[in-house]
PDB file of C-alpha atoms in Angstrom:
ATOM      1  CA  UNK A 264       6.236  33.387  -6.873  1.00  0.00           C
ATOM      2  CA  UNK A 265       6.307  29.744  -7.931  1.00  0.00           C
ATOM      3  CA  UNK A 266       7.821  28.696  -4.599  1.00  0.00           C
ATOM      4  CA  UNK A 267       5.201  30.654  -2.666  1.00  0.00           C
ATOM      5  CA  UNK A 268       2.421  29.131  -4.783  1.00  0.00           C
ATOM      6  CA  UNK A 269       3.762  25.632  -4.147  1.00  0.00           C
ATOM      7  CA  UNK A 270       4.053  26.236  -0.394  1.00  0.00           C
ATOM      8  CA  UNK A 271       0.459  27.500  -0.293  1.00  0.00           C
ATOM      9  CA  UNK A 272      -0.635  24.443  -2.270  1.00  0.00           C
ATOM     10  CA  UNK A 273       1.111  22.096   0.174  1.00  0.00           C
ATOM     11  CA  UNK A 274      -0.512  23.778   3.178  1.00  0.00           C
ATOM     12  CA  UNK A 275      -3.917  23.616   1.486  1.00  0.00           C
ATOM     13  CA  UNK A 276      -3.580  19.909   0.688  1.00  0.00           C
ATOM     14  CA  UNK A 277      -2.326  19.112   4.193  1.00  0.00           C
ATOM     15  CA  UNK A 278      -5.449  20.711   5.610  1.00  0.00           C
ATOM     16  CA  UNK A 279      -8.083  19.694   3.057  1.00  0.00           C
ATOM     17  CA  UNK A 280      -6.648  16.934   0.884  1.00  0.00           C
ATOM     18  CA  UNK A 281      -7.720  13.311   0.743  1.00  0.00           C
ATOM     19  CA  UNK A 282      -4.944  10.969  -0.295  1.00  0.00           C
ATOM     20  CA  UNK A 283      -7.531   8.384  -1.379  1.00  0.00           C
ATOM     21  CA  UNK A 284      -9.429  10.772  -3.643  1.00  0.00           C
ATOM     22  CA  UNK A 285     -10.085   9.176  -7.012  1.00  0.00           C
ATOM     23  CA  UNK A 286     -10.560   5.694  -5.554  1.00  0.00           C
ATOM     24  CA  UNK A 287     -13.878   4.024  -4.907  1.00  0.00           C
ATOM     25  CA  UNK A 288     -14.428   1.296  -2.345  1.00  0.00           C
ATOM     26  CA  UNK A 289     -16.565  -1.806  -2.186  1.00  0.00           C
ATOM     27  CA  UNK A 290     -19.890  -1.836  -0.442  1.00  0.00           C
ATOM     28  CA  UNK A 291     -20.097  -4.781   1.918  1.00  0.00           C
ATOM     29  CA  UNK A 292     -22.450  -6.353   4.422  1.00  0.00           C
ATOM     30  CA  UNK A 293     -21.521  -8.106   7.646  1.00  0.00           C
ATOM     31  CA  UNK A 294     -23.615 -10.141  10.039  1.00  0.00           C
ATOM     32  CA  UNK A 295     -24.005  -9.271  13.716  1.00  0.00           C
ATOM     33  CA  UNK A 296     -20.808 -11.176  14.528  1.00  0.00           C
ATOM     34  CA  UNK A 297     -18.779  -9.155  12.022  1.00  0.00           C
ATOM     35  CA  UNK A 298     -18.549 -11.930   9.433  1.00  0.00           C
ATOM     36  CA  UNK A 299     -18.554 -10.742   5.838  1.00  0.00           C
ATOM     37  CA  UNK A 300     -21.772 -11.805   4.108  1.00  0.00           C
ATOM     38  CA  UNK A 301     -21.503 -10.035   0.777  1.00  0.00           C
ATOM     39  CA  UNK A 302     -19.111  -7.654  -0.931  1.00  0.00           C
ATOM     40  CA  UNK A 303     -19.575  -5.730  -4.174  1.00  0.00           C
ATOM     41  CA  UNK A 304     -17.066  -4.566  -6.740  1.00  0.00           C
ATOM     42  CA  UNK A 305     -15.887  -0.961  -6.552  1.00  0.00           C
ATOM     43  CA  UNK A 306     -16.504   1.306  -9.558  1.00  0.00           C
ATOM     44  CA  UNK A 307     -13.275   0.145 -11.218  1.00  0.00           C
ATOM     45  CA  UNK A 308     -14.089  -3.561 -10.788  1.00  0.00           C
ATOM     46  CA  UNK A 309     -11.773  -4.040  -7.810  1.00  0.00           C
ATOM     47  CA  UNK A 310     -12.586  -5.637  -4.494  1.00  0.00           C
ATOM     48  CA  UNK A 311     -11.362  -2.889  -2.199  1.00  0.00           C
ATOM     49  CA  UNK A 312     -12.795  -2.897   1.347  1.00  0.00           C
ATOM     50  CA  UNK A 313     -11.867   0.246   3.237  1.00  0.00           C
ATOM     51  CA  UNK A 314     -10.515  -0.176   6.742  1.00  0.00           C
ATOM     52  CA  UNK A 315      -8.763   2.675   8.535  1.00  0.00           C
ATOM     53  CA  UNK A 316      -5.145   1.944   9.411  1.00  0.00           C
ATOM     54  CA  UNK A 317      -6.036   2.952  12.975  1.00  0.00           C
ATOM     55  CA  UNK A 318      -8.224  -0.188  13.138  1.00  0.00           C
ATOM     56  CA  UNK A 319      -5.412  -2.507  12.073  1.00  0.00           C
ATOM     57  CA  UNK A 320      -3.635  -4.582  14.721  1.00  0.00           C
ATOM     58  CA  UNK A 321      -0.424  -2.846  15.775  1.00  0.00           C
ATOM     59  CA  UNK A 322       1.441  -6.132  15.315  1.00  0.00           C
ATOM     60  CA  UNK A 323       0.442  -6.237  11.652  1.00  0.00           C
ATOM     61  CA  UNK A 324       1.614  -2.669  11.024  1.00  0.00           C
ATOM     62  CA  UNK A 325       4.927  -3.425  12.746  1.00  0.00           C
ATOM     63  CA  UNK A 326       5.395  -6.518  10.562  1.00  0.00           C
ATOM     64  CA  UNK A 327       4.521  -4.495   7.475  1.00  0.00           C
ATOM     65  CA  UNK A 328       7.066  -1.787   8.251  1.00  0.00           C
ATOM     66  CA  UNK A 329       9.815  -4.330   8.960  1.00  0.00           C
ATOM     67  CA  UNK A 330       9.068  -6.050   5.664  1.00  0.00           C
ATOM     68  CA  UNK A 331       8.463  -3.035   3.418  1.00  0.00           C
ATOM     69  CA  UNK A 332       9.985   0.096   4.904  1.00  0.00           C
ATOM     70  CA  UNK A 333      11.645  -0.035   8.318  1.00  0.00           C
ATOM     71  CA  UNK A 334      12.755   3.615   8.060  1.00  0.00           C
ATOM     72  CA  UNK A 335       9.267   4.826   7.123  1.00  0.00           C
ATOM     73  CA  UNK A 336       9.021   7.321   9.976  1.00  0.00           C
ATOM     74  CA  UNK A 337      12.513   8.758   9.513  1.00  0.00           C
ATOM     75  CA  UNK A 338      12.750   9.453   5.758  1.00  0.00           C
ATOM     76  CA  UNK A 339      10.950  12.062   3.671  1.00  0.00           C
ATOM     77  CA  UNK A 340       9.206   9.625   1.367  1.00  0.00           C
ATOM     78  CA  UNK A 341      12.324   8.324  -0.359  1.00  0.00           C
ATOM     79  CA  UNK A 342      15.195   6.317   1.105  1.00  0.00           C
ATOM     80  CA  UNK A 343      18.073   7.558  -1.052  1.00  0.00           C
ATOM     81  CA  UNK A 344      20.599   5.246   0.626  1.00  0.00           C
ATOM     82  CA  UNK A 345      18.523   2.216  -0.397  1.00  0.00           C
ATOM     83  CA  UNK A 346      18.111   3.604  -3.913  1.00  0.00           C
ATOM     84  CA  UNK A 347      21.874   3.997  -4.318  1.00  0.00           C
ATOM     85  CA  UNK A 348      22.452   0.456  -3.038  1.00  0.00           C
ATOM     86  CA  UNK A 349      19.811  -0.916  -5.399  1.00  0.00           C
ATOM     87  CA  UNK A 350      21.288   1.021  -8.338  1.00  0.00           C
ATOM     88  CA  UNK A 351      24.757  -0.329  -7.536  1.00  0.00           C
ATOM     89  CA  UNK A 352      23.562  -3.950  -7.277  1.00  0.00           C
ATOM     90  CA  UNK A 353      21.304  -3.790 -10.320  1.00  0.00           C
ATOM     91  CA  UNK A 354      23.191  -1.620 -12.822  1.00  0.00           C
ATOM     92  CA  UNK A 355      26.832  -1.443 -11.685  1.00  0.00           C
ATOM     93  CA  UNK A 356      27.523  -4.920 -10.317  1.00  0.00           C
ATOM     94  CA  UNK A 357      24.667  -6.456 -12.340  1.00  0.00           C
ATOM     95  CA  UNK A 358      24.507  -9.138  -9.658  1.00  0.00           C
ATOM     96  CA  UNK A 359      20.789  -9.049  -8.942  1.00  0.00           C
ATOM     97  CA  UNK A 360      17.819  -6.781  -9.371  1.00  0.00           C
ATOM     98  CA  UNK A 361      16.635  -5.396  -6.047  1.00  0.00           C
ATOM     99  CA  UNK A 362      13.959  -2.862  -5.229  1.00  0.00           C
ATOM    100  CA  UNK A 363      14.253   0.219  -3.047  1.00  0.00           C
ATOM    101  CA  UNK A 364      10.716   1.537  -3.054  1.00  0.00           C
ATOM    102  CA  UNK A 365       9.464   2.963   0.209  1.00  0.00           C
ATOM    103  CA  UNK A 366       5.827   2.651   1.198  1.00  0.00           C
ATOM    104  CA  UNK A 367       5.376   6.269   0.120  1.00  0.00           C
ATOM    105  CA  UNK A 368       6.853   5.480  -3.293  1.00  0.00           C
ATOM    106  CA  UNK A 369       4.497   2.522  -3.632  1.00  0.00           C
ATOM    107  CA  UNK A 370       1.533   4.756  -2.760  1.00  0.00           C
ATOM    108  CA  UNK A 371       2.711   7.250  -5.393  1.00  0.00           C
ATOM    109  CA  UNK A 372       2.874   4.467  -7.970  1.00  0.00           C
ATOM    110  CA  UNK A 373      -0.618   3.241  -7.110  1.00  0.00           C
ATOM    111  CA  UNK A 374      -2.232   6.664  -6.788  1.00  0.00           C
ATOM    112  CA  UNK A 375      -0.791   8.155  -9.969  1.00  0.00           C
ATOM    113  CA  UNK A 376      -0.647   4.891 -11.944  1.00  0.00           C
ATOM    114  CA  UNK A 377       3.053   5.244 -12.722  1.00  0.00           C
ATOM    115  CA  UNK A 378       4.923   2.783 -14.914  1.00  0.00           C
ATOM    116  CA  UNK A 379       8.163   2.260 -12.987  1.00  0.00           C
ATOM    117  CA  UNK A 380      10.034  -0.212 -15.180  1.00  0.00           C
ATOM    118  CA  UNK A 381      12.104   2.552 -16.784  1.00  0.00           C
ATOM    119  CA  UNK A 382      14.245   5.422 -15.493  1.00  0.00           C
ATOM    120  CA  UNK A 383      11.744   8.156 -16.361  1.00  0.00           C
ATOM    121  CA  UNK A 384       8.961   6.371 -14.505  1.00  0.00           C
ATOM    122  CA  UNK A 385      11.211   5.782 -11.499  1.00  0.00           C
ATOM    123  CA  UNK A 386      12.235   9.438 -11.344  1.00  0.00           C
ATOM    124  CA  UNK A 387       8.591  10.484 -11.541  1.00  0.00           C
ATOM    125  CA  UNK A 388       7.769   8.057  -8.741  1.00  0.00           C
ATOM    126  CA  UNK A 389      10.520   9.550  -6.561  1.00  0.00           C
ATOM    127  CA  UNK A 390       9.370  13.135  -7.058  1.00  0.00           C
ATOM    128  CA  UNK A 391       5.730  12.268  -6.404  1.00  0.00           C
ATOM    129  CA  UNK A 392       6.705  10.362  -3.252  1.00  0.00           C
ATOM    130  CA  UNK A 393       8.514  13.472  -1.991  1.00  0.00           C
ATOM    131  CA  UNK A 394       5.397  15.465  -2.856  1.00  0.00           C
ATOM    132  CA  UNK A 395       3.116  13.070  -0.968  1.00  0.00           C
ATOM    133  CA  UNK A 396       5.342  13.204   2.084  1.00  0.00           C
ATOM    134  CA  UNK A 397       5.104  17.005   2.082  1.00  0.00           C
ATOM    135  CA  UNK A 398       1.338  17.043   1.638  1.00  0.00           C
ATOM    136  CA  UNK A 399       0.175  14.206   3.871  1.00  0.00           C
ATOM    137  CA  UNK A 400       0.952  12.790   7.295  1.00  0.00           C
ATOM    138  CA  UNK A 401       2.642   9.416   7.753  1.00  0.00           C
ATOM    139  CA  UNK A 402      -0.694   8.111   9.046  1.00  0.00           C
ATOM    140  CA  UNK A 403      -2.436   9.218   5.826  1.00  0.00           C
ATOM    141  CA  UNK A 404       0.199   7.520   3.689  1.00  0.00           C
ATOM    142  CA  UNK A 405      -0.026   4.282   5.678  1.00  0.00           C
ATOM    143  CA  UNK A 406      -3.805   4.440   5.442  1.00  0.00           C
ATOM    144  CA  UNK A 407      -3.557   4.688   1.670  1.00  0.00           C
ATOM    145  CA  UNK A 408      -1.103   1.808   1.420  1.00  0.00           C
ATOM    146  CA  UNK A 409      -3.041  -0.689   3.550  1.00  0.00           C
ATOM    147  CA  UNK A 410      -6.147   0.038   1.465  1.00  0.00           C
ATOM    148  CA  UNK A 411      -4.530   0.005  -1.985  1.00  0.00           C
ATOM    149  CA  UNK A 412      -1.825  -2.662  -1.721  1.00  0.00           C
ATOM    150  CA  UNK A 413      -2.139  -5.193  -4.585  1.00  0.00           C
ATOM    151  CA  UNK A 414      -3.081  -8.595  -3.226  1.00  0.00           C
ATOM    152  CA  UNK A 415      -3.541 -10.538  -6.452  1.00  0.00           C
ATOM    153  CA  UNK A 416      -5.993 -10.234  -9.316  1.00  0.00           C
ATOM    154  CA  UNK A 417      -8.563  -7.546  -8.597  1.00  0.00           C
ATOM    155  CA  UNK A 418      -8.084  -7.759  -4.814  1.00  0.00           C
ATOM    156  CA  UNK A 419      -6.668  -4.569  -3.306  1.00  0.00           C
ATOM    157  CA  UNK A 420      -5.998  -3.688   0.303  1.00  0.00           C
ATOM    158  CA  UNK A 421      -5.083  -5.996   3.157  1.00  0.00           C
ATOM    159  CA  UNK A 422      -8.588  -6.180   4.630  1.00  0.00           C
ATOM    160  CA  UNK A 423      -9.906  -7.375   1.263  1.00  0.00           C
ATOM    161  CA  UNK A 424      -7.013  -9.816   0.969  1.00  0.00           C
ATOM    162  CA  UNK A 425      -7.638 -11.102   4.474  1.00  0.00           C
ATOM    163  CA  UNK A 426     -11.257 -11.950   3.714  1.00  0.00           C
ATOM    164  CA  UNK A 427     -10.460 -13.353   0.269  1.00  0.00           C
ATOM    165  CA  UNK A 428      -7.631 -15.667   1.303  1.00  0.00           C
ATOM    166  CA  UNK A 429      -8.461 -16.473   4.917  1.00  0.00           C
ATOM    167  CA  UNK A 430     -12.190 -15.827   5.283  1.00  0.00           C
ATOM    168  CA  UNK A 431     -11.809 -13.435   8.225  1.00  0.00           C
ATOM    169  CA  UNK A 432     -10.964  -9.860   9.125  1.00  0.00           C
ATOM    170  CA  UNK A 433      -7.322  -8.886   9.433  1.00  0.00           C
ATOM    171  CA  UNK A 434      -7.715  -8.421  13.187  1.00  0.00           C
ATOM    172  CA  UNK A 435      -8.422 -12.166  13.515  1.00  0.00           C
ATOM    173  CA  UNK A 436      -5.426 -13.463  11.541  1.00  0.00           C
ATOM    174  CA  UNK A 437      -2.763 -15.648  13.084  1.00  0.00           C
ATOM    175  CA  UNK A 438       0.884 -14.564  13.042  1.00  0.00           C
ATOM    176  CA  UNK A 439       1.727 -16.790  10.069  1.00  0.00           C
ATOM    177  CA  UNK A 440      -1.278 -15.459   8.130  1.00  0.00           C
ATOM    178  CA  UNK A 441      -0.276 -11.867   8.863  1.00  0.00           C
ATOM    179  CA  UNK A 442       3.251 -12.530   7.624  1.00  0.00           C
ATOM    180  CA  UNK A 443       1.913 -14.136   4.463  1.00  0.00           C
ATOM    181  CA  UNK A 444      -0.332 -11.136   3.810  1.00  0.00           C
ATOM    182  CA  UNK A 445       2.480  -8.630   4.485  1.00  0.00           C
ATOM    183  CA  UNK A 446       4.740 -10.086   1.794  1.00  0.00           C
ATOM    184  CA  UNK A 447       1.958 -10.651  -0.740  1.00  0.00           C
ATOM    185  CA  UNK A 448       2.199  -7.259  -2.572  1.00  0.00           C
ATOM    186  CA  UNK A 449       5.836  -7.944  -3.515  1.00  0.00           C
ATOM    187  CA  UNK A 450       4.725 -10.700  -5.874  1.00  0.00           C
ATOM    188  CA  UNK A 451       0.991 -11.472  -5.662  1.00  0.00           C
ATOM    189  CA  UNK A 452       1.115 -13.951  -8.542  1.00  0.00           C
ATOM    190  CA  UNK A 453       3.696 -16.240  -6.928  1.00  0.00           C
ATOM    191  CA  UNK A 454       2.936 -15.688  -3.245  1.00  0.00           C
ATOM    192  CA  UNK A 455      -0.858 -15.713  -3.157  1.00  0.00           C
ATOM    193  CA  UNK A 456      -2.316 -18.586  -1.122  1.00  0.00           C
ATOM    194  CA  UNK A 457      -5.416 -20.376  -2.301  1.00  0.00           C
ATOM    195  CA  UNK A 458      -8.595 -18.322  -1.812  1.00  0.00           C
ATOM    196  CA  UNK A 459     -10.676 -19.197   1.217  1.00  0.00           C
ATOM    197  CA  UNK A 460     -13.708 -21.313   0.441  1.00  0.00           C
ATOM    198  CA  UNK A 461     -16.732 -21.533   2.691  1.00  0.00           C
ATOM    199  CA  UNK A 462     -17.143 -25.157   3.785  1.00  0.00           C
ATOM    200  CA  UNK A 463     -20.059 -26.908   2.121  1.00  0.00           C
ATOM    201  CA  UNK A 464     -23.161 -27.473   4.204  1.00  0.00           C
TER     202      UNK A 464
END
């Protein structure tokens, strides 16, 4: 009975669920040329400008997958080979601490606000990533990640980060700017460039 209930739940969520439920997004105004004029904080005091992953440049998504999760389309939310390698390096060899979080695992952490610095939190993150992969398409999961990725301070999502750091939409970034933005969520504090400032009149 429990298995049947879970299967029905998964099918229901796949058809009706919204992976971004529970998150609010910033209201913003652009001029006729698409330049951002004003942006307001979301309900939780984050700058989070929604932009569908389908509107992102393909080159940016390819860079993101190479950097964060090159097997994104072939695993079921968790890359167990990478987890075993990370466990071996971090806890057996004690040579260096390396991460093994897939994009789906990162979405699980952000969506469910999981503390992942201990074993219990990591296990919870793994199970919820498997759950997300069952309930949502890869496109849905990518859409959640590009809109929730931490980009320093209260800036979340790559479109918000693009405007904050470079003063333009992500579709207008140069290759070097796209690379910089892709790696930003790994360590926003150390890797964040200086915020863009509008030139004085």
